[in-house]
Amino acid sequence: MRSDMTNRQRIDTLNVTGELTKEEWVALISTYTDEDREYAANLAKEISNTYYSNEVYIRGLIEFTSYCKNDCYYCGLRRNNCKAQRYRLSEEDIYASCKIGYELGFRTFVLQGGEDAYFTDERLVKIIKTIKRDYPDCAITMSIGERSYESYKKIYEAGADRYLLRHETANDTHYNTLHPEEMSLSNRKKCLFELKEIGFQVGCGFMVGSPNQTPETLAEDMMFIHELGPHMVGIGPFIPHKDTPFHDQQAGSLEMTLFFLSLIRIMQKSLLLPATTALGTINKRGRELGILAGANVVMPNLSPVEVRKKYMLYDNKICTGDEAAECRQCLNRRMESIGYKVAVARGDSKF
Ligand code: 5AD
Ligand code: FES
């Protein structure tokens, strides 16, 4: 083991070989300095500019159901949060959101929701087919949690292109401190590998600074990403929600989230990497800083304004009072302010 390596050497090794050993990860994650962060950010930005130039891809996020059968301790939509206001968008609402989004230049729609049994395979297949019929030049990303292999297959065959399912943490013990007993990391991983096998472009990811996270669990997250080889990785800071068991836990930090965005970009160069809404929530310029640290995607909200405040994963979520068109303009300005431009394109990953 090369315990005498400097953090710069570790980052350079990651850049050249695409991986680090567990020991190297733990050493890097537990000892990095502001200078190391800056070094990684510059390298990551160079890489994202090589692959994606100064273009930022956008995804229109449609939060179509706030019902969830799960009870994740960190999430405001957990079934035991009786203060959460629940809603389901009608099919017509979903199509109307796509129409508004298409006119604003979105060419990817992300259908995200809690694990809601109302949305059977049949209902989802109909929705996906209708969107694909009306917008054949658009990609559809699903983000609706754990389902069976057969269900994933039906959704894929109906025309869905991508699937986001954060693994949340790749360490079993840590996973069990974030989720109740009926959930397991092994099933989460099984779903991710099945989605990939079926043919989806797959995204995994985790929260930075989640309760009980350590350099070891983060090392395992990075190694799991390497093992899965996803097309996308979604990371953002953990932010406490007032009506969850983690209401008094500390939020993840801006700096650490930016550092991990950079490391992920360096590890897997062509990845689609969003600067998330959670990052924009903990800092006014969080998403801009995310892009400058190596991210190349933003996912503004396309849900009807009436329901936005009801999809509260965490406290103080941004953009809950803005119309889609306002967010779109706002994003244009934000990206232009750092020398980037929003691309009107499906935004597939460049492999
Ligand atoms: N803080 C930050 N992110 C959260 N998510 C859920 N709850 C929170 C929270 N309190 C993230 C999870 C989930 C995604 C949809 O939102 O990682 O996978
Ligand atoms: Fe929604 Fe700025 S992106 S208001």
Tab-separated table of C-alpha atoms and ligand atoms in Angstrom:
chain	number	residue	atom	x	y	z
A	1	MET	CA	0.000	0.000	0.000
A	2	ARG	CA	1.290	3.459	-0.891
A	3	SER	CA	0.500	5.299	2.345
A	4	ASP	CA	3.182	7.876	1.534
A	5	MET	CA	1.188	9.298	-1.394
A	6	THR	CA	0.082	12.921	-1.268
A	7	ASN	CA	-3.536	13.802	-1.961
A	8	ARG	CA	-2.506	15.314	-5.287
A	9	GLN	CA	-0.920	12.027	-6.240
A	10	ARG	CA	-4.114	10.233	-5.234
A	11	ILE	CA	-6.180	12.586	-7.402
A	12	ASP	CA	-3.726	12.126	-10.285
A	13	THR	CA	-3.915	8.348	-9.901
A	14	LEU	CA	-7.707	8.530	-9.992
A	15	ASN	CA	-7.455	10.651	-13.128
A	16	VAL	CA	-5.167	8.229	-14.930
A	17	THR	CA	-6.492	4.847	-13.770
A	18	GLY	CA	-10.133	5.662	-12.928
A	19	GLU	CA	-9.890	4.062	-9.512
A	20	LEU	CA	-8.316	4.091	-6.066
A	21	THR	CA	-7.999	1.403	-3.428
A	22	LYS	CA	-10.190	1.599	-0.358
A	23	GLU	CA	-7.199	2.744	1.708
A	24	GLU	CA	-6.359	5.474	-0.790
A	25	TRP	CA	-9.961	6.683	-0.808
A	26	VAL	CA	-10.168	6.771	2.969
A	27	ALA	CA	-6.849	8.629	3.213
A	28	LEU	CA	-7.931	11.186	0.592
A	29	ILE	CA	-11.384	11.716	2.084
A	30	SER	CA	-10.157	12.082	5.658
A	31	THR	CA	-7.246	14.458	4.979
A	32	TYR	CA	-8.094	16.676	1.991
A	33	THR	CA	-7.419	20.411	2.251
A	34	ASP	CA	-8.885	23.445	0.474
A	35	GLU	CA	-5.938	23.289	-1.924
A	36	ASP	CA	-6.702	19.664	-2.766
A	37	ARG	CA	-10.309	20.629	-3.443
A	38	GLU	CA	-9.231	23.403	-5.749
A	39	TYR	CA	-6.835	21.071	-7.542
A	40	ALA	CA	-9.607	18.507	-8.065
A	41	ALA	CA	-12.102	21.173	-9.167
A	42	ASN	CA	-9.752	22.569	-11.826
A	43	LEU	CA	-9.020	19.118	-13.178
A	44	ALA	CA	-12.719	18.158	-13.143
A	45	LYS	CA	-13.735	21.353	-14.928
A	46	GLU	CA	-11.121	20.736	-17.611
A	47	ILE	CA	-12.515	17.232	-18.112
A	48	SER	CA	-16.164	18.323	-18.319
A	49	ASN	CA	-15.156	21.076	-20.767
A	50	THR	CA	-13.344	18.511	-22.914
A	51	TYR	CA	-16.385	16.247	-23.086
A	52	TYR	CA	-19.255	18.717	-22.956
A	53	SER	CA	-17.658	22.081	-23.787
A	54	ASN	CA	-19.470	24.908	-21.993
A	55	GLU	CA	-22.881	23.329	-22.509
A	56	VAL	CA	-25.155	22.464	-19.642
A	57	TYR	CA	-27.911	19.907	-20.188
A	58	ILE	CA	-31.295	20.500	-18.629
A	59	ARG	CA	-33.906	17.983	-17.486
A	60	GLY	CA	-37.475	18.976	-16.735
A	61	LEU	CA	-38.412	17.425	-13.412
A	62	ILE	CA	-42.061	16.434	-13.040
A	63	GLU	CA	-42.791	15.394	-9.460
A	64	PHE	CA	-45.940	13.468	-10.223
A	65	THR	CA	-46.772	11.822	-6.890
A	66	SER	CA	-45.895	12.631	-3.296
A	67	TYR	CA	-47.369	9.388	-1.952
A	68	CYS	CA	-44.717	6.951	-0.751
A	69	LYS	CA	-44.931	3.570	0.878
A	70	ASN	CA	-41.425	3.834	2.274
A	71	ASP	CA	-40.277	5.400	5.498
A	72	CYS	CA	-36.689	6.550	4.902
A	73	TYR	CA	-35.592	8.450	7.994
A	74	TYR	CA	-34.190	11.408	6.031
A	75	CYS	CA	-37.030	12.083	3.608
A	76	GLY	CA	-39.944	14.472	4.047
A	77	LEU	CA	-42.182	12.233	1.931
A	78	ARG	CA	-41.813	9.247	4.290
A	79	ARG	CA	-45.124	7.516	4.956
A	80	ASN	CA	-45.017	8.297	8.657
A	81	ASN	CA	-44.810	12.034	8.068
A	82	CYS	CA	-48.483	12.743	8.628
A	83	LYS	CA	-47.889	16.465	8.074
A	84	ALA	CA	-46.863	15.883	4.453
A	85	GLN	CA	-49.526	16.946	1.984
A	86	ARG	CA	-50.047	14.198	-0.539
A	87	TYR	CA	-50.989	14.661	-4.189
A	88	ARG	CA	-50.970	12.838	-7.494
A	89	LEU	CA	-50.864	14.623	-10.811
A	90	SER	CA	-53.485	13.530	-13.293
A	91	GLU	CA	-52.343	12.219	-16.663
A	92	GLU	CA	-53.500	15.487	-18.184
A	93	ASP	CA	-51.411	17.483	-15.689
A	94	ILE	CA	-48.369	15.410	-16.599
A	95	TYR	CA	-48.886	15.954	-20.340
A	96	ALA	CA	-49.496	19.665	-19.772
A	97	SER	CA	-46.193	19.895	-17.875
A	98	CYS	CA	-44.409	18.193	-20.783
A	99	LYS	CA	-45.978	20.627	-23.240
A	100	ILE	CA	-44.839	23.640	-21.254
A	101	GLY	CA	-41.423	22.036	-20.893
A	102	TYR	CA	-41.077	21.259	-24.581
A	103	GLU	CA	-41.863	24.857	-25.483
A	104	LEU	CA	-39.189	25.997	-23.038
A	105	GLY	CA	-36.582	23.804	-24.745
A	106	PHE	CA	-36.585	20.733	-22.518
A	107	ARG	CA	-35.794	17.508	-24.388
A	108	THR	CA	-35.667	15.257	-21.339
A	109	PHE	CA	-38.506	14.771	-18.891
A	110	VAL	CA	-37.832	13.211	-15.526
A	111	LEU	CA	-40.886	11.575	-13.991
A	112	GLN	CA	-40.117	11.410	-10.300
A	113	GLY	CA	-42.286	10.281	-7.441
A	114	GLY	CA	-42.528	8.375	-4.213
A	115	GLU	CA	-43.144	4.622	-4.332
A	116	ASP	CA	-46.853	4.864	-5.033
A	117	ALA	CA	-48.825	1.701	-5.805
A	118	TYR	CA	-51.477	3.743	-7.621
A	119	PHE	CA	-49.042	4.013	-10.520
A	120	THR	CA	-49.272	0.452	-11.770
A	121	ASP	CA	-47.241	-0.740	-14.737
A	122	GLU	CA	-50.306	-0.279	-16.932
A	123	ARG	CA	-50.791	3.346	-15.916
A	124	LEU	CA	-47.090	4.127	-16.312
A	125	VAL	CA	-46.856	2.389	-19.679
A	126	LYS	CA	-49.747	4.478	-20.961
A	127	ILE	CA	-48.161	7.715	-19.730
A	128	ILE	CA	-44.732	6.867	-21.168
A	129	LYS	CA	-46.178	5.842	-24.543
A	130	THR	CA	-48.246	9.005	-24.779
A	131	ILE	CA	-45.281	11.259	-24.019
A	132	LYS	CA	-43.098	9.356	-26.493
A	133	ARG	CA	-45.816	9.615	-29.165
A	134	ASP	CA	-46.187	13.361	-28.704
A	135	TYR	CA	-42.485	14.128	-28.214
A	136	PRO	CA	-40.506	11.458	-30.079
A	137	ASP	CA	-37.385	13.603	-29.938
A	138	CYS	CA	-37.365	13.622	-26.129
A	139	ALA	CA	-35.854	11.247	-23.579
A	140	ILE	CA	-37.835	10.033	-20.591
A	141	THR	CA	-36.133	9.411	-17.282
A	142	MET	CA	-37.988	7.524	-14.566
A	143	SER	CA	-37.252	7.997	-10.871
A	144	ILE	CA	-39.807	5.963	-8.952
A	145	GLY	CA	-37.797	3.720	-6.705
A	146	GLU	CA	-37.595	-0.031	-6.346
A	147	ARG	CA	-39.798	-2.204	-8.556
A	148	SER	CA	-39.645	-5.737	-9.923
A	149	TYR	CA	-37.558	-6.793	-12.921
A	150	GLU	CA	-40.770	-7.351	-14.905
A	151	SER	CA	-42.034	-3.893	-14.056
A	152	TYR	CA	-38.749	-2.252	-15.098
A	153	LYS	CA	-38.842	-4.226	-18.326
A	154	LYS	CA	-42.357	-3.062	-19.173
A	155	ILE	CA	-41.451	0.535	-18.479
A	156	TYR	CA	-38.373	0.208	-20.682
A	157	GLU	CA	-40.278	-1.404	-23.507
A	158	ALA	CA	-42.879	1.369	-23.314
A	159	GLY	CA	-40.106	3.807	-24.200
A	160	ALA	CA	-38.455	5.064	-21.014
A	161	ASP	CA	-34.755	5.698	-21.690
A	162	ARG	CA	-33.160	6.345	-18.319
A	163	TYR	CA	-33.696	5.488	-14.654
A	164	LEU	CA	-32.482	7.281	-11.552
A	165	LEU	CA	-32.231	5.285	-8.350
A	166	ARG	CA	-29.788	6.598	-5.807
A	167	HIS	CA	-28.114	3.840	-3.864
A	168	GLU	CA	-27.970	6.323	-0.891
A	169	THR	CA	-24.935	4.576	0.655
A	170	ALA	CA	-22.974	1.505	-0.386
A	171	ASN	CA	-22.308	0.396	3.184
A	172	ASP	CA	-24.798	-2.085	4.640
A	173	THR	CA	-24.641	-0.908	8.244
A	174	HIS	CA	-24.933	2.721	7.176
A	175	TYR	CA	-27.833	1.865	4.877
A	176	ASN	CA	-29.653	0.317	7.815
A	177	THR	CA	-29.271	3.477	9.903
A	178	LEU	CA	-30.949	5.522	7.142
A	179	HIS	CA	-33.786	3.131	6.368
A	180	PRO	CA	-36.236	0.946	8.270
A	181	GLU	CA	-35.800	-2.797	8.412
A	182	GLU	CA	-37.933	-3.678	5.414
A	183	MET	CA	-35.477	-1.956	3.075
A	184	SER	CA	-32.077	-3.329	2.156
A	185	LEU	CA	-28.982	-2.270	0.298
A	186	SER	CA	-28.854	-5.649	-1.421
A	187	ASN	CA	-32.247	-5.085	-3.026
A	188	ARG	CA	-31.282	-1.547	-4.008
A	189	LYS	CA	-28.148	-2.828	-5.732
A	190	LYS	CA	-30.085	-5.657	-7.361
A	191	CYS	CA	-32.497	-3.111	-8.851
A	192	LEU	CA	-29.618	-1.018	-10.215
A	193	PHE	CA	-27.936	-3.972	-11.894
A	194	GLU	CA	-31.256	-5.157	-13.323
A	195	LEU	CA	-32.044	-1.704	-14.711
A	196	LYS	CA	-28.663	-1.667	-16.386
A	197	GLU	CA	-29.082	-5.151	-17.813
A	198	ILE	CA	-32.480	-4.236	-19.261
A	199	GLY	CA	-30.846	-1.407	-21.166
A	200	PHE	CA	-31.660	1.759	-19.247
A	201	GLN	CA	-29.099	4.506	-18.887
A	202	VAL	CA	-28.820	4.249	-15.128
A	203	GLY	CA	-28.077	6.772	-12.400
A	204	CYS	CA	-27.091	6.016	-8.816
A	205	GLY	CA	-25.991	8.444	-6.125
A	206	PHE	CA	-25.902	9.434	-2.495
A	207	MET	CA	-26.322	12.333	-0.097
A	208	VAL	CA	-23.167	14.065	1.085
A	209	GLY	CA	-23.103	14.465	4.855
A	210	SER	CA	-25.940	12.072	5.635
A	211	PRO	CA	-26.127	11.032	9.302
A	212	ASN	CA	-23.556	8.361	10.243
A	213	GLN	CA	-21.590	8.811	7.027
A	214	THR	CA	-17.817	8.305	7.416
A	215	PRO	CA	-14.766	8.394	5.132
A	216	GLU	CA	-15.106	4.598	4.954
A	217	THR	CA	-18.722	4.657	3.782
A	218	LEU	CA	-17.863	7.374	1.256
A	219	ALA	CA	-14.935	5.281	0.009
A	220	GLU	CA	-17.409	2.440	-0.515
A	221	ASP	CA	-19.759	4.799	-2.386
A	222	MET	CA	-16.983	5.731	-4.791
A	223	MET	CA	-16.005	2.108	-5.270
A	224	PHE	CA	-19.613	1.106	-5.869
A	225	ILE	CA	-19.977	3.795	-8.544
A	226	HIS	CA	-16.867	2.378	-10.190
A	227	GLU	CA	-18.295	-1.140	-10.029
A	228	LEU	CA	-21.741	-0.217	-11.399
A	229	GLY	CA	-20.435	2.053	-14.167
A	230	PRO	CA	-23.557	4.249	-14.338
A	231	HIS	CA	-24.312	6.869	-17.006
A	232	MET	CA	-25.365	9.389	-14.348
A	233	VAL	CA	-24.617	10.064	-10.698
A	234	GLY	CA	-26.820	12.276	-8.531
A	235	ILE	CA	-25.260	13.678	-5.394
A	236	GLY	CA	-26.341	16.552	-3.195
A	237	PRO	CA	-25.962	17.578	0.411
A	238	PHE	CA	-28.174	15.981	3.031
A	239	ILE	CA	-30.562	18.642	4.356
A	240	PRO	CA	-32.659	17.925	7.455
A	241	HIS	CA	-36.436	17.980	7.165
A	242	LYS	CA	-38.271	19.249	10.231
A	243	ASP	CA	-40.835	16.440	10.362
A	244	THR	CA	-38.444	13.491	10.105
A	245	PRO	CA	-36.381	11.574	12.685
A	246	PHE	CA	-33.298	13.389	11.356
A	247	HIS	CA	-34.743	16.870	11.979
A	248	ASP	CA	-31.906	17.835	14.331
A	249	GLN	CA	-29.026	16.434	12.258
A	250	GLN	CA	-26.481	18.632	10.540
A	251	ALA	CA	-26.721	19.360	6.841
A	252	GLY	CA	-23.956	18.273	4.480
A	253	SER	CA	-21.544	21.014	3.446
A	254	LEU	CA	-21.177	22.900	0.196
A	255	GLU	CA	-17.418	22.329	0.078
A	256	MET	CA	-17.623	18.595	0.577
A	257	THR	CA	-20.371	18.211	-2.022
A	258	LEU	CA	-18.309	20.177	-4.546
A	259	PHE	CA	-15.269	18.034	-3.782
A	260	PHE	CA	-17.213	14.842	-4.438
A	261	LEU	CA	-18.668	16.215	-7.668
A	262	SER	CA	-15.090	16.831	-8.822
A	263	LEU	CA	-13.861	13.393	-7.731
A	264	ILE	CA	-16.747	11.669	-9.506
A	265	ARG	CA	-16.064	13.626	-12.706
A	266	ILE	CA	-12.358	12.718	-12.522
A	267	MET	CA	-13.174	9.052	-11.890
A	268	GLN	CA	-15.735	8.650	-14.678
A	269	LYS	CA	-15.068	11.335	-17.222
A	270	SER	CA	-18.062	11.234	-19.558
A	271	LEU	CA	-20.680	10.942	-16.825
A	272	LEU	CA	-23.854	13.005	-16.693
A	273	LEU	CA	-23.509	14.807	-13.401
A	274	PRO	CA	-26.200	17.159	-12.114
A	275	ALA	CA	-25.665	20.185	-9.918
A	276	THR	CA	-28.685	19.343	-7.792
A	277	THR	CA	-31.514	21.373	-6.322
A	278	ALA	CA	-30.263	20.427	-2.842
A	279	LEU	CA	-26.913	22.030	-3.705
A	280	GLY	CA	-28.780	25.150	-4.842
A	281	THR	CA	-30.696	25.087	-1.563
A	282	ILE	CA	-27.714	25.163	0.822
A	283	ASN	CA	-26.039	27.965	-1.143
A	284	LYS	CA	-27.508	30.676	-3.374
A	285	ARG	CA	-24.932	29.931	-6.046
A	286	GLY	CA	-24.652	26.231	-5.295
A	287	ARG	CA	-25.638	25.052	-8.753
A	288	GLU	CA	-23.247	27.448	-10.492
A	289	LEU	CA	-20.449	26.308	-8.192
A	290	GLY	CA	-21.412	22.705	-8.941
A	291	ILE	CA	-20.993	23.291	-12.676
A	292	LEU	CA	-17.624	24.927	-12.042
A	293	ALA	CA	-16.604	21.871	-9.993
A	294	GLY	CA	-17.335	19.452	-12.858
A	295	ALA	CA	-21.134	18.972	-13.040
A	296	ASN	CA	-22.835	19.333	-16.456
A	297	VAL	CA	-26.569	18.931	-15.824
A	298	VAL	CA	-29.285	20.887	-14.016
A	299	MET	CA	-32.781	19.624	-13.354
A	300	PRO	CA	-35.226	22.472	-12.913
A	301	ASN	CA	-38.745	21.848	-11.768
A	302	LEU	CA	-41.575	21.520	-14.288
A	303	SER	CA	-44.253	20.464	-11.806
A	304	PRO	CA	-47.337	22.698	-11.627
A	305	VAL	CA	-46.702	25.465	-9.069
A	306	GLU	CA	-49.767	24.399	-7.021
A	307	VAL	CA	-48.087	21.151	-5.976
A	308	ARG	CA	-44.465	22.192	-5.619
A	309	LYS	CA	-44.538	22.997	-1.928
A	310	LYS	CA	-45.994	19.562	-1.305
A	311	TYR	CA	-42.950	17.777	-2.704
A	312	MET	CA	-40.688	18.677	0.198
A	313	LEU	CA	-37.905	16.133	0.471
A	314	TYR	CA	-36.048	18.530	2.811
A	315	ASP	CA	-36.557	21.988	4.340
A	316	ASN	CA	-36.352	25.225	2.319
A	317	LYS	CA	-36.232	23.586	-1.105
A	318	ILE	CA	-35.718	26.273	-3.757
A	319	CYS	CA	-37.905	27.157	-6.737
A	320	THR	CA	-41.149	26.047	-5.086
A	321	GLY	CA	-42.891	29.336	-5.907
A	322	ASP	CA	-41.650	29.858	-9.441
A	323	GLU	CA	-43.331	29.030	-12.746
A	324	ALA	CA	-41.375	26.761	-15.096
A	325	ALA	CA	-40.713	29.668	-17.452
A	326	GLU	CA	-39.239	31.765	-14.648
A	327	CYS	CA	-36.891	28.955	-13.604
A	328	ARG	CA	-35.852	28.477	-17.210
A	329	GLN	CA	-34.949	32.149	-17.596
A	330	CYS	CA	-33.281	32.208	-14.221
A	331	LEU	CA	-31.147	29.228	-15.184
A	332	ASN	CA	-30.140	30.819	-18.464
A	333	ARG	CA	-28.914	33.848	-16.584
A	334	ARG	CA	-27.170	31.785	-13.943
A	335	MET	CA	-25.319	29.657	-16.509
A	336	GLU	CA	-24.412	32.685	-18.616
A	337	SER	CA	-22.999	34.360	-15.511
A	338	ILE	CA	-20.326	31.637	-15.349
A	339	GLY	CA	-19.674	31.433	-19.096
A	340	TYR	CA	-21.881	28.402	-19.807
A	341	LYS	CA	-24.992	27.970	-21.925
A	342	VAL	CA	-28.046	25.767	-21.635
A	343	ALA	CA	-28.288	23.223	-24.479
A	344	VAL	CA	-31.606	22.383	-26.158
A	345	ALA	CA	-30.908	18.675	-26.662
A	346	ARG	CA	-31.717	15.270	-25.238
A	347	GLY	CA	-28.312	15.386	-23.641
A	348	ASP	CA	-27.210	11.773	-23.803
A	349	SER	CA	-23.875	10.916	-22.278
A	350	LYS	CA	-20.868	10.991	-24.574
A	351	PHE	CA	-19.327	7.566	-24.390
B	1	5AD	N1	-31.788	15.877	2.001
B	1	5AD	C1	-31.195	15.743	0.800
B	1	5AD	N2	-31.596	14.872	-0.130
B	1	5AD	C2	-32.656	14.099	0.148
B	1	5AD	N3	-33.258	13.140	-0.548
B	1	5AD	C3	-34.293	12.668	0.180
B	1	5AD	N4	-34.370	13.302	1.353
B	1	5AD	C4	-33.341	14.194	1.373
B	1	5AD	C5	-32.864	15.121	2.326
B	1	5AD	N5	-33.438	15.264	3.521
B	1	5AD	C6	-32.754	12.640	-1.822
B	1	5AD	C7	-32.492	11.138	-1.747
B	1	5AD	C8	-33.417	10.585	-2.814
B	1	5AD	C9	-33.647	11.766	-3.725
B	1	5AD	C10	-34.890	11.701	-4.511
B	1	5AD	O1	-33.687	12.861	-2.837
B	1	5AD	O2	-31.123	10.859	-2.044
B	1	5AD	O3	-32.867	9.500	-3.509
B	2	FES	FE1	-35.947	28.133	-10.336
B	2	FES	FE2	-33.897	29.995	-10.444
B	2	FES	S1	-33.973	28.007	-11.232
B	2	FES	S2	-36.004	30.262	-9.809
